[in-house]
Amino acid sequence: MSFVEFQGVTKIYKSGDATIKALDNIHFSFEKGSFAVILGPSGSGKSTLLNLLGGMDFASEGSILVNEINITKMDKGQLTLYRRNDIGFVFQFYNILPNLTAYENIDMAYRLSKSSISSEEAIEAVGLKHRMNNFPSQLSGGELQRVSIARALCKNPNIMLCDEPTGALDSETGKMILKILQEMSAKYNTTVIIVTHNAVIADIADTVLRLKDGKVESVVKSDNPLKVE
Ligand code: ADP
Ligand code: ADP
């Protein structure tokens, strides 16, 4: 059964007289607990798709169903709760607050949500217990990304949206991050969606959506994606 479903979604940006169709009548679905990758060149509409699914912007046309609820019908207040409780965000440059410790960054997200995964459990899941009282300036890029994954995980989100999560990391560290995301998706049945232009990541996904010029070029599902070792 599909958990995320885009039905004829179009996004048009207007700036002055110019209009840009960033997404053009998109249809696709992802299943619950899937580990999906969205691939496409710069300008193909990846960020736009993520912004719509994350409830950060409104579609111009079409429906977006998450767990059978049409989020395009939500008002601003409902969308705020949806962002807070249903979606975990992981960014390329971490977005960690510099004057809070790793633990405090994570616990702040936990306190705002109604989650069953404690901050401690989330820190444990990313293997960062020994660093939890450190400040961001004392942590490496890989450790910062683990903080941001734990911060997303402790909301026990239905969907984790990751925008180029390995983009700022060397390949070994990137692999570790992908391994954590893959294991987490399996353990908590979280639907993980990674946006990237790095085609190598597609090998470890069970669903690969390719975007081109705002259109779906292909959706490929795989029964036995590569496990990150
Ligand atoms: P990337 O492809 O590296 O993820 P972005 O998604 O931020 O980069 O931007 C992709 C394209 O969209 C760029 O050409 C950028 O100029 C354009 N763009 C992004 N945000 C805006 C905006 N707010 N207004 C106009 N153009 C934008
Ligand atoms: P990607 O993330 O794949 O690089 P985007 O979703 O950022 O692609 O952009 C898709 C298209 O929409 C691009 O042509 C981009 O310039 C345009 N675009 C993105 N954001 C804005 C915006 N806020 N205002 C105007 N145009 C935008």
Coordinates of C-alpha atoms and ligand atoms in Angstrom, one line a residue:
M1 CA 0.0 0.0 0.0
S2 CA 1.4 3.4 -0.9
F3 CA 2.3 5.7 2.0
V4 CA 3.4 8.8 0.0
E5 CA 1.4 9.5 -3.1
F6 CA 1.7 12.4 -5.6
Q7 CA -1.3 12.7 -7.9
G8 CA -0.9 15.1 -10.7
V9 CA 1.2 17.5 -8.8
T10 CA 2.3 20.7 -10.5
K11 CA 4.3 23.6 -9.0
I12 CA 4.5 26.9 -10.8
Y13 CA 6.7 29.7 -9.5
K14 CA 5.8 33.2 -10.5
S15 CA 8.3 36.0 -10.4
G16 CA 7.1 39.2 -12.1
D17 CA 5.9 38.3 -15.6
A18 CA 7.9 35.1 -15.7
T19 CA 6.5 31.7 -14.7
I20 CA 8.5 28.6 -14.1
K21 CA 6.9 25.1 -14.0
A22 CA 9.2 23.4 -11.5
L23 CA 7.0 20.3 -11.3
D24 CA 4.8 19.3 -14.2
N25 CA 2.0 16.9 -13.5
I26 CA 3.9 14.5 -11.3
H27 CA 2.6 11.0 -10.3
F28 CA 4.4 8.5 -8.2
S29 CA 4.1 6.6 -4.9
F30 CA 6.4 5.3 -2.1
E31 CA 5.6 2.5 0.3
K32 CA 5.7 2.7 4.1
G33 CA 9.2 2.0 5.4
S34 CA 10.8 2.3 2.0
F35 CA 14.3 3.7 1.4
A36 CA 13.8 5.9 -1.6
V37 CA 16.2 8.1 -3.6
I38 CA 15.2 11.0 -5.8
L39 CA 17.7 11.6 -8.5
G40 CA 18.0 14.4 -11.0
P41 CA 20.3 17.1 -12.4
S42 CA 20.3 20.6 -10.9
G43 CA 17.0 22.4 -11.7
S44 CA 15.0 19.2 -12.3
G45 CA 12.6 19.9 -9.4
K46 CA 14.1 17.9 -6.5
S47 CA 14.1 20.6 -3.9
T48 CA 10.7 21.7 -4.9
L49 CA 9.3 18.2 -4.5
L50 CA 11.0 18.0 -1.0
N51 CA 9.5 21.4 0.0
L52 CA 6.0 20.3 -1.0
L53 CA 6.2 16.9 0.7
G54 CA 7.7 18.6 3.8
G55 CA 4.8 21.0 4.0
M56 CA 7.1 24.0 3.5
D57 CA 5.4 25.2 0.3
F58 CA 2.1 24.7 -1.5
A59 CA 1.4 22.8 -4.7
S60 CA -0.2 24.8 -7.6
E61 CA -2.3 21.7 -8.6
G62 CA -2.8 18.1 -7.6
S63 CA -2.9 16.1 -4.4
I64 CA -0.2 14.9 -2.1
L65 CA -1.4 12.0 0.1
V66 CA 0.6 11.0 3.2
N67 CA -0.8 8.0 5.1
E68 CA -4.0 8.6 3.1
I69 CA -4.3 12.2 4.3
N70 CA -4.3 14.9 1.7
I71 CA -1.8 17.4 2.9
T72 CA -2.6 19.9 0.1
K73 CA -5.9 20.5 1.9
M74 CA -4.3 21.4 5.2
D75 CA -4.3 25.0 6.6
K76 CA -1.2 26.6 7.9
G77 CA -1.7 25.4 11.5
Q78 CA -2.3 21.8 10.4
L79 CA 0.8 22.0 8.3
T80 CA 2.9 23.2 11.2
L81 CA 1.8 20.2 13.2
Y82 CA 2.5 18.0 10.2
R83 CA 6.1 19.3 9.9
R84 CA 6.6 19.0 13.6
N85 CA 5.3 15.5 14.2
D86 CA 5.4 13.6 10.9
I87 CA 8.5 14.8 9.1
G88 CA 12.2 14.6 10.1
F89 CA 14.5 16.8 8.1
V90 CA 18.2 16.1 7.4
F91 CA 20.1 18.8 5.5
Q92 CA 23.5 18.8 3.7
F93 CA 24.9 21.4 6.1
Y94 CA 23.3 19.9 9.3
N95 CA 21.5 23.1 10.6
I96 CA 22.6 22.4 14.2
L97 CA 22.3 25.2 16.7
P98 CA 25.9 26.2 17.6
N99 CA 25.3 27.3 21.2
L100 CA 23.6 24.1 22.3
T101 CA 25.3 20.7 22.9
A102 CA 24.6 17.7 20.8
Y103 CA 22.2 16.4 23.4
E104 CA 20.4 19.7 23.8
N105 CA 19.9 20.0 20.0
I106 CA 18.3 16.6 19.9
D107 CA 16.3 17.0 23.1
M108 CA 14.7 20.3 21.9
A109 CA 13.2 18.5 18.9
Y110 CA 12.0 15.6 21.1
R111 CA 10.3 18.0 23.5
L112 CA 8.3 19.6 20.7
S113 CA 7.0 16.3 19.4
K114 CA 4.8 13.6 20.8
S115 CA 7.3 10.9 20.1
S116 CA 7.9 7.5 21.6
I117 CA 11.6 7.5 20.8
S118 CA 13.5 9.3 23.5
S119 CA 16.5 11.6 22.9
E120 CA 18.7 8.9 24.6
E121 CA 17.5 6.2 22.3
A122 CA 18.0 8.4 19.2
I123 CA 21.6 9.3 20.3
E124 CA 22.3 5.6 20.9
A125 CA 20.9 4.7 17.5
V126 CA 23.4 7.0 15.7
G127 CA 26.3 5.8 18.0
L128 CA 27.0 9.2 19.5
K129 CA 26.5 8.7 23.2
H130 CA 30.1 9.4 24.0
R131 CA 29.9 12.8 22.3
M132 CA 26.5 14.0 23.5
N133 CA 27.7 16.7 25.8
N134 CA 30.0 18.2 23.2
F135 CA 29.2 21.5 21.4
P136 CA 28.9 21.5 17.6
S137 CA 32.3 23.3 17.1
Q138 CA 33.9 20.2 18.8
L139 CA 32.3 17.7 16.4
S140 CA 33.3 16.5 12.9
G141 CA 31.1 16.7 9.9
G142 CA 30.1 13.1 10.2
E143 CA 29.3 13.5 13.9
L144 CA 27.2 16.7 13.1
Q145 CA 25.2 14.7 10.6
R146 CA 24.6 12.0 13.1
V147 CA 23.3 14.7 15.5
S148 CA 21.0 15.9 12.8
I149 CA 19.7 12.3 12.1
A150 CA 19.2 11.7 15.8
R151 CA 17.3 15.1 16.0
A152 CA 15.0 13.9 13.2
L153 CA 14.7 10.3 14.6
C154 CA 13.6 11.4 18.1
K155 CA 10.5 12.8 16.6
N156 CA 9.7 9.2 15.5
P157 CA 8.7 10.7 12.1
N158 CA 6.7 8.9 9.5
I159 CA 9.0 10.3 6.8
M160 CA 12.6 11.4 7.0
L161 CA 13.5 13.9 4.2
C162 CA 17.2 14.1 3.5
D163 CA 18.5 16.7 1.2
E164 CA 22.0 15.7 0.0
P165 CA 22.8 14.2 3.4
T166 CA 26.3 13.1 2.3
G167 CA 27.0 16.1 0.1
A168 CA 29.5 17.7 2.5
L169 CA 31.2 14.5 3.7
D170 CA 34.1 12.4 2.4
S171 CA 33.0 9.1 0.9
E172 CA 33.8 6.9 3.9
T173 CA 31.9 9.2 6.3
G174 CA 29.1 9.4 3.7
K175 CA 28.9 5.7 3.7
M176 CA 28.6 5.5 7.4
I177 CA 25.7 8.1 7.3
L178 CA 23.9 6.1 4.6
K179 CA 24.3 2.9 6.7
I180 CA 22.8 4.6 9.7
L181 CA 19.9 5.8 7.6
Q182 CA 19.3 2.4 6.0
E183 CA 19.4 0.6 9.4
M184 CA 17.2 3.1 11.0
S185 CA 14.6 2.8 8.2
A186 CA 14.5 -1.0 8.7
K187 CA 14.4 -0.8 12.5
Y188 CA 11.7 1.9 12.9
N189 CA 9.9 1.4 9.6
T190 CA 10.6 5.0 8.8
T191 CA 10.1 6.1 5.2
V192 CA 13.5 7.6 4.2
I193 CA 13.6 9.8 1.2
I194 CA 17.0 11.0 0.0
V195 CA 17.4 13.7 -2.6
T196 CA 20.7 13.7 -4.4
H197 CA 22.5 14.1 -7.7
N198 CA 24.9 11.3 -6.7
A199 CA 23.8 8.3 -8.7
V200 CA 25.9 5.9 -6.6
I201 CA 23.3 6.2 -3.8
A202 CA 20.6 4.8 -6.1
D203 CA 22.1 1.3 -5.6
I204 CA 21.1 1.1 -2.0
A205 CA 17.5 2.3 -2.5
D206 CA 14.5 0.1 -2.9
T207 CA 12.8 2.8 -5.0
V208 CA 14.5 5.3 -7.3
L209 CA 12.6 8.2 -8.8
R210 CA 14.3 10.1 -11.6
L211 CA 13.3 13.7 -12.3
K212 CA 14.1 15.6 -15.4
D213 CA 12.8 19.1 -16.3
G214 CA 10.1 18.8 -13.6
K215 CA 8.8 15.5 -14.9
V216 CA 9.1 12.0 -13.7
E217 CA 11.5 10.2 -16.1
S218 CA 11.3 6.8 -14.3
V219 CA 10.4 5.1 -11.1
V220 CA 12.4 1.9 -10.5
K221 CA 11.6 -0.5 -7.6
S222 CA 14.1 -3.1 -6.5
D223 CA 13.4 -6.1 -4.3
N224 CA 17.0 -6.5 -2.9
P225 CA 18.8 -3.2 -2.8
L226 CA 22.5 -3.2 -1.8
K227 CA 23.1 -3.1 2.0
V228 CA 25.7 -0.5 3.0
E229 CA 28.5 -2.3 4.8
Ligands
ADP1 P1 20.6 22.8 -6.0 O1 20.2 22.4 -7.4 O2 22.1 22.8 -5.8 O3 19.9 22.0 -4.9 P2 18.8 24.9 -5.5 O4 17.7 23.9 -5.5 O5 18.9 25.8 -4.3 O6 20.2 24.3 -5.8 O7 18.6 25.8 -6.8 C1 18.3 25.3 -8.0 C2 18.0 26.4 -9.0 O8 16.8 27.1 -8.5 C3 19.1 27.5 -9.1 O9 19.2 27.8 -10.5 C4 18.5 28.6 -8.3 O10 19.0 29.9 -8.9 C5 17.0 28.5 -8.4 N1 16.4 29.0 -7.2 C6 16.4 28.4 -6.0 N2 15.7 29.2 -5.1 C7 15.2 30.2 -5.8 C8 14.4 31.3 -5.5 N3 14.0 31.5 -4.2 N4 14.1 32.2 -6.4 C9 14.5 32.0 -7.7 N5 15.3 31.0 -8.1 C10 15.6 30.1 -7.2
ADP2 P1 16.7 21.0 -8.0 O1 16.5 20.9 -6.6 O2 16.5 19.7 -8.7 O3 18.0 21.7 -8.4 P2 14.6 23.0 -7.9 O4 13.4 22.4 -7.4 O5 15.4 23.8 -7.0 O6 15.5 21.9 -8.6 O7 14.2 23.9 -9.1 C1 13.4 23.6 -10.2 C2 13.1 24.8 -11.1 O8 12.4 25.7 -10.3 C3 14.4 25.5 -11.5 O9 14.1 26.0 -12.8 C4 14.5 26.6 -10.5 O10 15.2 27.7 -11.1 C5 13.1 27.0 -10.2 N1 12.8 27.5 -8.9 C6 13.1 26.8 -7.7 N2 12.7 27.5 -6.6 C7 12.2 28.7 -7.1 C8 11.6 29.9 -6.6 N3 11.4 30.0 -5.2 N4 11.2 30.8 -7.4 C9 11.4 30.7 -8.7 N5 11.9 29.7 -9.3 C10 12.3 28.7 -8.6

